[in-house]
Coordinates of C-alpha atoms and ligand atoms in Angstrom, one line a residue:
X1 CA 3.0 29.7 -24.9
X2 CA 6.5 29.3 -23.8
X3 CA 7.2 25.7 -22.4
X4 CA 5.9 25.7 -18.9
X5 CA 8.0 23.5 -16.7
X6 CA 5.5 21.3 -14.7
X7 CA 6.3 18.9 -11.6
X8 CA 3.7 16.3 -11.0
X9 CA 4.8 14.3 -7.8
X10 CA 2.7 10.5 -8.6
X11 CA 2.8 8.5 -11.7
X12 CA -0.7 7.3 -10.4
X13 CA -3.9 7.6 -12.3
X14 CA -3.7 11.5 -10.8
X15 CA -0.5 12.3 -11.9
X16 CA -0.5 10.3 -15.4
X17 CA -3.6 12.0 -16.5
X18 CA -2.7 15.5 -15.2
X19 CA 0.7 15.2 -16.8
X20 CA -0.3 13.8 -20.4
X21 CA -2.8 16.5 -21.0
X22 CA -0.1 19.4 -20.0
X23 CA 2.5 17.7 -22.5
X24 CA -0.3 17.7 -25.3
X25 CA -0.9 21.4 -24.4
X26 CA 2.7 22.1 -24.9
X27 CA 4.3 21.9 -21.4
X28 CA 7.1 20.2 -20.2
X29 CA 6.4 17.7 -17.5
X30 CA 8.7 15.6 -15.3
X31 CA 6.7 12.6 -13.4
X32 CA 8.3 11.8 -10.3
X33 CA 7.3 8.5 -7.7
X34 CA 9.2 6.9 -5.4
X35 CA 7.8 3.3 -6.2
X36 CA 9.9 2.0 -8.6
X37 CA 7.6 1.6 -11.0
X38 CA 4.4 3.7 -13.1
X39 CA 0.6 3.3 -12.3
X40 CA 0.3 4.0 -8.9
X41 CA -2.2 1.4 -6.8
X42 CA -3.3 0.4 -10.3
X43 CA 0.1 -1.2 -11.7
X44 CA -0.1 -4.6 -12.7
X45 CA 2.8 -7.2 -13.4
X46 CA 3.2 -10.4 -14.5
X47 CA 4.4 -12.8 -11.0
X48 CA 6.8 -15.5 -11.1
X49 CA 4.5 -18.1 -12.2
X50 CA 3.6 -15.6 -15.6
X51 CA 0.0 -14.8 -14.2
X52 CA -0.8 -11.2 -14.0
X53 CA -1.7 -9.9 -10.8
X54 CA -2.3 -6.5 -8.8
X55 CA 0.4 -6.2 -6.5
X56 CA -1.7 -3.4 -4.9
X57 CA -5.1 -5.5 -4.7
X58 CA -7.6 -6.0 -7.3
X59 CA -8.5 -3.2 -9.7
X60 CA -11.7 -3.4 -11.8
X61 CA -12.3 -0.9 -14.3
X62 CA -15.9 0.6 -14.4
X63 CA -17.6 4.0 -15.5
X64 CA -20.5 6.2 -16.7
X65 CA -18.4 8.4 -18.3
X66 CA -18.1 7.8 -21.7
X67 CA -15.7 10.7 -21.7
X68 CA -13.2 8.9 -19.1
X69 CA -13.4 6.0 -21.4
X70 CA -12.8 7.8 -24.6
X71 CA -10.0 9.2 -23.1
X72 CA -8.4 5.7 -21.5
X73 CA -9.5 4.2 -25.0
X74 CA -6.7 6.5 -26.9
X75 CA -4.0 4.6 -24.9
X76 CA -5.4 1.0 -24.4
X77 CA -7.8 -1.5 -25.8
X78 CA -10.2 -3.6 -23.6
X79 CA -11.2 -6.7 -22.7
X80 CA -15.0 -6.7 -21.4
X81 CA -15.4 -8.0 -18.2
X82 CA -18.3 -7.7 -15.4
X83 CA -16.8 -8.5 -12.1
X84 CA -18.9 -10.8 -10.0
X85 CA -18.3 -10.8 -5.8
X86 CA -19.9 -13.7 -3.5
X87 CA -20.0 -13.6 -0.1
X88 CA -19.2 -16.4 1.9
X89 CA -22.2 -16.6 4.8
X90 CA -23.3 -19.4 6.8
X91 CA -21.9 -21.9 4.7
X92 CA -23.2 -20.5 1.4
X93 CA -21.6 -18.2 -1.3
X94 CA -24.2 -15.6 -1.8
X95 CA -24.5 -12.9 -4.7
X96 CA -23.2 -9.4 -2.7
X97 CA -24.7 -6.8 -3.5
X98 CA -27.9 -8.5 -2.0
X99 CA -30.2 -9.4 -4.3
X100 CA -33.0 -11.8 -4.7
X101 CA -31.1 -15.0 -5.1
X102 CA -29.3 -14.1 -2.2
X103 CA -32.6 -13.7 -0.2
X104 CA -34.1 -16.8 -1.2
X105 CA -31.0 -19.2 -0.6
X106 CA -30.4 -17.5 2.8
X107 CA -33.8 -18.2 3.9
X108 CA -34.8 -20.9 1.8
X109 CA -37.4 -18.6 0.5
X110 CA -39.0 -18.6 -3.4
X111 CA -39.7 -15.0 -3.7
X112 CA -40.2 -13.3 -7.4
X113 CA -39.1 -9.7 -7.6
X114 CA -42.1 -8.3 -6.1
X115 CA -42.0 -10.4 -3.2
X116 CA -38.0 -9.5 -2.8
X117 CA -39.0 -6.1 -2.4
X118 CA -41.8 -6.7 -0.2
X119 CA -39.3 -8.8 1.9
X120 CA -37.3 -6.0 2.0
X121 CA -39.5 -3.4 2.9
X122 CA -40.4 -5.6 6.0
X123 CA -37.6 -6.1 7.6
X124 CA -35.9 -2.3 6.9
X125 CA -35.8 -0.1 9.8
X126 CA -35.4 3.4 8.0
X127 CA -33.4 6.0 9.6
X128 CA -34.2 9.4 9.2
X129 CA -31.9 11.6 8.5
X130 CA -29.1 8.8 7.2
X131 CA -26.0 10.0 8.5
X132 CA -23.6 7.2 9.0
X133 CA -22.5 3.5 7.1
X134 CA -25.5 1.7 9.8
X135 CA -28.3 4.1 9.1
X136 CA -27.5 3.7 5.4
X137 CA -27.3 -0.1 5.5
X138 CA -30.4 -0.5 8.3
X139 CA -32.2 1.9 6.6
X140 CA -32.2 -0.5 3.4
X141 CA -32.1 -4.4 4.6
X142 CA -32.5 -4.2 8.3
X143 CA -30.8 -5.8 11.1
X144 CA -30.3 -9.9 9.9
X145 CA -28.5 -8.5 6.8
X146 CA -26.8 -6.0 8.3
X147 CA -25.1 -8.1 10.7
X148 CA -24.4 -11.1 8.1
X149 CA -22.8 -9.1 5.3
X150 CA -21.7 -5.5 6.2
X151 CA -20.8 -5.3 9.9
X152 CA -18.3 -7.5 10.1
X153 CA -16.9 -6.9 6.8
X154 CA -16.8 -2.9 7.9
X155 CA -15.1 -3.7 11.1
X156 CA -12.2 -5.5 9.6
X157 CA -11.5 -3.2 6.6
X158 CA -12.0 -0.2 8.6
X159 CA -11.1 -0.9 12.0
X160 CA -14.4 0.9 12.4
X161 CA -18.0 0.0 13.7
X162 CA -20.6 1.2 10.9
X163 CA -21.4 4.0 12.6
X164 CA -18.4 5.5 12.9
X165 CA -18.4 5.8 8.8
X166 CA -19.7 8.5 6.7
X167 CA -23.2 6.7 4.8
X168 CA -21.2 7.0 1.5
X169 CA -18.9 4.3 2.2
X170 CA -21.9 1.5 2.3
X171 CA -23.7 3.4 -0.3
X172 CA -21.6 1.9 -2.9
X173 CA -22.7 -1.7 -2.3
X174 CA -26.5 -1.4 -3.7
X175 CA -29.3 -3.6 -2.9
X176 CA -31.6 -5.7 -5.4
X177 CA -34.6 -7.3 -5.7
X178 CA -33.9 -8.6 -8.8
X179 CA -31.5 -11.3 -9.7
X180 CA -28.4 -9.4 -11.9
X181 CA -25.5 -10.6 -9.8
X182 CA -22.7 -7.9 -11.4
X183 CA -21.2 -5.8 -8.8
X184 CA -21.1 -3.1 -10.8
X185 CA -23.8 -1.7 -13.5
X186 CA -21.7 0.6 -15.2
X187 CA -22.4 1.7 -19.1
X188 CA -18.6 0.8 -19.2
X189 CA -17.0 -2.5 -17.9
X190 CA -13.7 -3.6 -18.7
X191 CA -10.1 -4.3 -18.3
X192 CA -7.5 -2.9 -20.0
X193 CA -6.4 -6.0 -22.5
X194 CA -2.6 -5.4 -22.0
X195 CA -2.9 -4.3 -18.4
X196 CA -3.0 -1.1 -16.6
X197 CA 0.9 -0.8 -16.8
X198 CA 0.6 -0.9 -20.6
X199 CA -1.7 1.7 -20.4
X200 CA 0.2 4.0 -18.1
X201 CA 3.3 3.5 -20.1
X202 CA 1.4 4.7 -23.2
X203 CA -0.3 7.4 -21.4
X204 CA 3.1 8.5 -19.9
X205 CA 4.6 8.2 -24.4
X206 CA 5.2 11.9 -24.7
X207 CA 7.7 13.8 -26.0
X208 CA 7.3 16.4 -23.2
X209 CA 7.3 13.5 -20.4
X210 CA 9.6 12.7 -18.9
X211 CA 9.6 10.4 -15.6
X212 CA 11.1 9.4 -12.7
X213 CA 10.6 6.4 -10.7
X214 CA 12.4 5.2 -7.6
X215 CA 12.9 8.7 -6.2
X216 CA 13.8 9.0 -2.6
X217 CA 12.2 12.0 -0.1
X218 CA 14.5 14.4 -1.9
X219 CA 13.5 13.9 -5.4
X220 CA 12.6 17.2 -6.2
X221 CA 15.7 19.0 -5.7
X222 CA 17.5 15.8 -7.2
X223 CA 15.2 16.1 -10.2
X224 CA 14.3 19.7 -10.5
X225 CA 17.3 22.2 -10.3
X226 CA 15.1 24.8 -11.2
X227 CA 11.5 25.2 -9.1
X228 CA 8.9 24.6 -11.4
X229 CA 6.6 26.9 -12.7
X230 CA 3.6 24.1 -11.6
X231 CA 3.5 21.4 -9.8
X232 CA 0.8 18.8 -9.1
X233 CA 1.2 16.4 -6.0
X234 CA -0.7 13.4 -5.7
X235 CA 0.8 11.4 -2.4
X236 CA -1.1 12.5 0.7
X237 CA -1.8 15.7 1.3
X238 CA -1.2 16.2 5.3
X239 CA 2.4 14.6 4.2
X240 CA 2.4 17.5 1.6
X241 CA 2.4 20.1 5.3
X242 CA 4.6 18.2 7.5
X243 CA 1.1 17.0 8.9
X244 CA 1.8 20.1 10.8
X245 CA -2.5 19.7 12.1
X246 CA -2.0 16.1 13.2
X247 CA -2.0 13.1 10.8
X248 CA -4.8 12.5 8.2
X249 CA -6.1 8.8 9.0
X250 CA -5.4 6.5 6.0
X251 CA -6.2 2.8 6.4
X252 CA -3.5 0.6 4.8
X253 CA -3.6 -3.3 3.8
X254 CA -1.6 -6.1 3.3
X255 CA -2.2 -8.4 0.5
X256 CA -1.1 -11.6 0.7
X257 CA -0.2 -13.1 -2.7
X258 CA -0.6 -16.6 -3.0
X259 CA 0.2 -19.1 -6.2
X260 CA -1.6 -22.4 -6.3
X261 CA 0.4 -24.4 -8.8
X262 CA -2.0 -27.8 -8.9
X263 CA -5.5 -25.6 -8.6
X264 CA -6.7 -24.5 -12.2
X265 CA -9.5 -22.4 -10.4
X266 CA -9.3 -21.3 -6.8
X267 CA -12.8 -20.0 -6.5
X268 CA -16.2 -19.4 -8.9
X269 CA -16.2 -15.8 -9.1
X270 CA -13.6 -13.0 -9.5
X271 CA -13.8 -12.1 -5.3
X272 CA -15.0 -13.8 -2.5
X273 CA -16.0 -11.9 0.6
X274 CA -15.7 -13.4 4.1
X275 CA -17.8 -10.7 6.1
X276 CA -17.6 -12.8 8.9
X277 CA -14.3 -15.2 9.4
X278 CA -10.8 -15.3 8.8
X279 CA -8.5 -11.9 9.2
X280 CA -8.8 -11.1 5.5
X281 CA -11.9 -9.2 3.9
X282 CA -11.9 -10.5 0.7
X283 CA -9.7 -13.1 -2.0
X284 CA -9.5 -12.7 -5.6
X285 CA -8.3 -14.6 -8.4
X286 CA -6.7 -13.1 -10.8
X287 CA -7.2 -14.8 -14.0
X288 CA -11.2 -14.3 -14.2
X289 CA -10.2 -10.6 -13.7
X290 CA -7.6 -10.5 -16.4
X291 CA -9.1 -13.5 -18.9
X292 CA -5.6 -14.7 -18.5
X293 CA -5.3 -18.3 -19.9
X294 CA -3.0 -19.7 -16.9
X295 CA -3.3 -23.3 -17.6
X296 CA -2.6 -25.2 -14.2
X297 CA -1.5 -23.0 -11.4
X298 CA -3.7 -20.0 -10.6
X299 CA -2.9 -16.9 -8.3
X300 CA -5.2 -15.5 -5.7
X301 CA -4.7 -12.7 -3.1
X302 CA -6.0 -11.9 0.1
X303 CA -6.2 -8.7 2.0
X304 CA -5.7 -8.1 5.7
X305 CA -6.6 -4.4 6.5
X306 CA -4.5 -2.7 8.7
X307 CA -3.5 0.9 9.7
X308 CA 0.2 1.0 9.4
X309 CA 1.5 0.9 6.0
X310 CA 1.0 2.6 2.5
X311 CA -2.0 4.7 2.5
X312 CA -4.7 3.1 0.7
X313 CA -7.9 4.5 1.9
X314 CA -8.5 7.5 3.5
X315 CA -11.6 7.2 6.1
X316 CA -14.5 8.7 5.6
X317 CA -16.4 10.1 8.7
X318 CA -16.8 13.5 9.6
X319 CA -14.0 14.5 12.2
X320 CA -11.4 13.5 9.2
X321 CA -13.4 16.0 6.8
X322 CA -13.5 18.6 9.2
X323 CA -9.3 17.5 9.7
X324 CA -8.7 17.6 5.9
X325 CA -10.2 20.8 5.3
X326 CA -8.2 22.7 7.3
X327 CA -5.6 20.9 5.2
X328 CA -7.0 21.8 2.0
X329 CA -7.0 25.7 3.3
X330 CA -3.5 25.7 3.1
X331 CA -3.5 23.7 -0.2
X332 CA -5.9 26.6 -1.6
X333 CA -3.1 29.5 -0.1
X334 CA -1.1 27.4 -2.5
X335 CA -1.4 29.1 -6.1
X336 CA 1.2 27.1 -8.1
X337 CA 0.6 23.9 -6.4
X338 CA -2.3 21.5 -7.7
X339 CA -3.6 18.7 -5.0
X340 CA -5.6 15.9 -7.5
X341 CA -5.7 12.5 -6.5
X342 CA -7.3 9.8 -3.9
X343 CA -4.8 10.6 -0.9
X344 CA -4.1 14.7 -1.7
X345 CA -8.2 15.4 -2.2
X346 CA -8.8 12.6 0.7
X347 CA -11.5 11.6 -1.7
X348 CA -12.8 7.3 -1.4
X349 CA -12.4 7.7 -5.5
X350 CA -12.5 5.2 -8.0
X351 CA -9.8 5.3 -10.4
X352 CA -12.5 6.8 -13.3
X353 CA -13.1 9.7 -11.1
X354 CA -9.5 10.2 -10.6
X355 CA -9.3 10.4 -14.3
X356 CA -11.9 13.0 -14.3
X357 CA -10.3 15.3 -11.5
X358 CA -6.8 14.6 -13.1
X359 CA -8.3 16.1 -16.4
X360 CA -10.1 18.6 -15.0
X361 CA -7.1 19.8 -12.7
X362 CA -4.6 19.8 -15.9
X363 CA -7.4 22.4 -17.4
X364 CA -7.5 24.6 -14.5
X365 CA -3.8 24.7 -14.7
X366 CA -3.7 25.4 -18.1
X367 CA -5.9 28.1 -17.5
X368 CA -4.2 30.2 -14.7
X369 CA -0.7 29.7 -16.9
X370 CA -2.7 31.4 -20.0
X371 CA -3.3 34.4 -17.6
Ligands
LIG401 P1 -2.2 6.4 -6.3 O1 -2.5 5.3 -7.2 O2 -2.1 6.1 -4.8 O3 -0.9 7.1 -6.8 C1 -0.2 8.1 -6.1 C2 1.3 7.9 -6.4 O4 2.0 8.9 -5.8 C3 1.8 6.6 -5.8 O5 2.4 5.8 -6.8 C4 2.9 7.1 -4.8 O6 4.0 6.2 -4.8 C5 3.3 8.4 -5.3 N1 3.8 9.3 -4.3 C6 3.2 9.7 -3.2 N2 3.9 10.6 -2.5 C7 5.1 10.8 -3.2 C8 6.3 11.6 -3.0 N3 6.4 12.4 -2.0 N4 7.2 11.5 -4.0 C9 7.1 10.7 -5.1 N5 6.0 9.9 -5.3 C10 5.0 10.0 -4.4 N6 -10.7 1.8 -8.2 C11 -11.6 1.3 -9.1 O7 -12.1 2.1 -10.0 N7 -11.9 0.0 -9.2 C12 -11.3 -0.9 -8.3 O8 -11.6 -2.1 -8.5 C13 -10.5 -0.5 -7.3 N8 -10.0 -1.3 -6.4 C14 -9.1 -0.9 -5.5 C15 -8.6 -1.8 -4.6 C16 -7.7 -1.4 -3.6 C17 -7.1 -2.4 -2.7 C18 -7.3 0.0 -3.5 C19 -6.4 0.5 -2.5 C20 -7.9 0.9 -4.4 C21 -8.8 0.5 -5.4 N9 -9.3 1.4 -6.3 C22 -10.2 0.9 -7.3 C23 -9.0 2.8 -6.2 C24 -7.8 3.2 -7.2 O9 -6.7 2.6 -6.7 C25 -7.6 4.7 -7.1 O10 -8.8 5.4 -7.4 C26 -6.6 5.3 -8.0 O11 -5.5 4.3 -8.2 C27 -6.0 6.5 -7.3 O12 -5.0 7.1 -8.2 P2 -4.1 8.3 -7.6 O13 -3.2 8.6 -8.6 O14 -4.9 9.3 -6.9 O15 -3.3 7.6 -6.3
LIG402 N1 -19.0 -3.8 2.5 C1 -19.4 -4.8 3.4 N2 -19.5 -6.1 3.0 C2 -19.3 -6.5 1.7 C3 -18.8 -5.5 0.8 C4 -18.7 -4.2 1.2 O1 -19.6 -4.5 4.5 O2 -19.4 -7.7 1.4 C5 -18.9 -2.4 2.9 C6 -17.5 -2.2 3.6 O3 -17.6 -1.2 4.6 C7 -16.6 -1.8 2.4 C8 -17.6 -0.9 1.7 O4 -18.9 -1.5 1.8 O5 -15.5 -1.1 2.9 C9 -17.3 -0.6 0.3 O6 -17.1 -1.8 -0.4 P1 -16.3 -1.9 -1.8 O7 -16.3 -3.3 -2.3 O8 -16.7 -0.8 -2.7 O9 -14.8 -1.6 -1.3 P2 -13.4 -1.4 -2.0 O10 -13.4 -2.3 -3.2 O11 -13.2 0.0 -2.3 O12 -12.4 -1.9 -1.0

């Protein structure tokens, strides 16, 4: 194959992925973002005080796939880490997801695992069909524990009552009647020991890349004399049309980064969850994330959701599916243009199912060149 000039717009997880597996099958691929740095949400760098911290928020790497993490593995090693979240409720700090600790110090209760589940099956109200975030959550610990941990919490990161959210979004947060207090139980756990930037850089070490950061609005014609034979975009896709139906609804955050010289440990877990007070949703701390030896001083963040800013999240309930699609209709017309990523498939991913689709999408491209 000749060299096939590729575009990929995003040095996120999308366009990282996308663009190293073109390079290793022989095409030449200029990255292009407008941050000034690689990685996307996902970029990590070391703050003033020498912690490193998420300027983006706190990313925790988890997966089933083992062949996501092969993949990663090629460009990083890892640190194993099982991130822990409490939630801060009536005075407490309570294991979130629910589980049977969390059920016994709430109510003062003793219950094994049976009697958890018993518990639990009492106080449900099922909902049948589940269609939104409150049938999901009601349908699976009832009204009490609905309002204590997930309606608030929903209502600040969202701007949203539960049911106005698609089931899915909830879904993530499980319920247990046992007592394993990991937020995730993913085969795969871990961070990447050098960082994600490390990573990205590595993943972005080709030959055939070459990349771009700091681009203004214009930085294809800038960067691209010639129009690409490909390209891949990965910012948000009603952007992509000159949100020529109406703008997509993406819900944005500010973080708030804070360093606490004199504190060696803010908090007991990696994130705390206030469902119920203060502006912010949730604080983490850095170094039990990162394994980060900081000494004294330790640096936390906080995040107050909001809908003006960087997109962030895009908001699952159906009148925005129905709004992307049409969106995606013109993205299908599209035959040389690829749409992979969080904001351009509108899709809540994690950032291991962005690897996937950014692996599968560099395939499909490789593919339709081959014709
Ligand atoms: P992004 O990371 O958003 O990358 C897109 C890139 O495209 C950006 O860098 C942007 O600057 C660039 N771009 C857009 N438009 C243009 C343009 N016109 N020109 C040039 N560049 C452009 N996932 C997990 O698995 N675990 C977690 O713990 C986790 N925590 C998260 C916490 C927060 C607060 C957020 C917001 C997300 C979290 N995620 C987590 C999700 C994770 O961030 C995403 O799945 C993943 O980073 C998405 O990668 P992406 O490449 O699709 O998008
Ligand atoms: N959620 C909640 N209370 C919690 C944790 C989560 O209500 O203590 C709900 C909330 O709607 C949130 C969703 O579950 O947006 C998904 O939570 P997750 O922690 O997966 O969110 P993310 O890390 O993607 O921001």
């Amino acid at each position: 194959m000749s060299q096939a000039r590729i575009l990929v717009v995003g040095a996120g997880f999308a366009g990282s992925v996308t663009a190293r597996v073109l390079a290793e099958a022989g095409c030449c691929v200029t990255v292009l973002d407008k941050r000034p740095h690689v990685g996307g949400n996902a970029y990590d760098t070391h703050d003033e005080h020498g912690v490193l911290v998420h300027p983006y928020g706190p990313h925790i790497f988890h997966t089933n796939s083992d062949k996501v993490f092969r993949w990663l593995s090629r460009f990083t090693e890892w640190r194993p880490y099982e991130h822990r979240v409490l939630a801060s409720v009536k005075g407490q700090l309570l294991p979130i997801p629910i589980n049977r600790t969390t059920l016994n110090r709430l109510y003062g209760l003793n219950l094994d695992e049976a009697g958890a589940a018993a518990y639990l099956e009492k106080v449900r109200v099922p909902v049948d069909p589940i269609k939104t975030s409150e049938d999901a959550v009601l349908s699976s610990v009832g009204p009490d524990l609905c309002d204590l941990f997930f309606r608030g919490y929903t209502r600040k990161q969202w701007g949203l009552e539960l049911g106005q959210l698609s089931a899915g979004v909830v879904a993530r947060i499980p319920t247990r009647t046992n007592d394993d207090d990991r937020y995730f139980t993913d085969t795969h756990q871990c961070m990447p020991k050098h960082g994600y930037t490390r990573m990205f850089e590595n993943i972005l070490d080709h030959p055939f890349v070459r990349v771009v950061t700091g681009v203004d609005d214009d930085g294809y014609a800038k960067n691209h004399r010639e129009p690409p034979l490909h390209t891949v975009y990965t910012g948000p896709i009603d952007v992509y049309f000159g949100m020529r139906f109406g703008p997509l609804p993406y819900r944005s955050i500010r973080f708030e980064h804070v360093h606490l010289p004199d504190v060696s440990q803010h908090q007991p877990v990696g994130t705390v969850n206030y469902p119920n007070d203060y502006d912010f949703t949730r604080i983490t701390e850095f170094k039990h994330i990162t394994g980060q030896q900081t000494g004294a001083g330790t640096s936390i963040v906080r995040e107050y959701p909001q809908d003006a800013g960087d997109p962030y999240y895009p908001v699952p309930r159906p009148e925005n599916e129905v709004l992307y699609r049409r969106y995606r209709q013109l993205a299908d017309a599209l035959p040389n243009v690829t749409f992979v990523g969080r904001l351009a498939q509108y899709r809540y991913y994690n950032m291991d199912q962005v690897v996937a689709t950014g692996m599968h999408a560099a395939r499909k491209i490789l593919a339709s060149l081959r014709v």
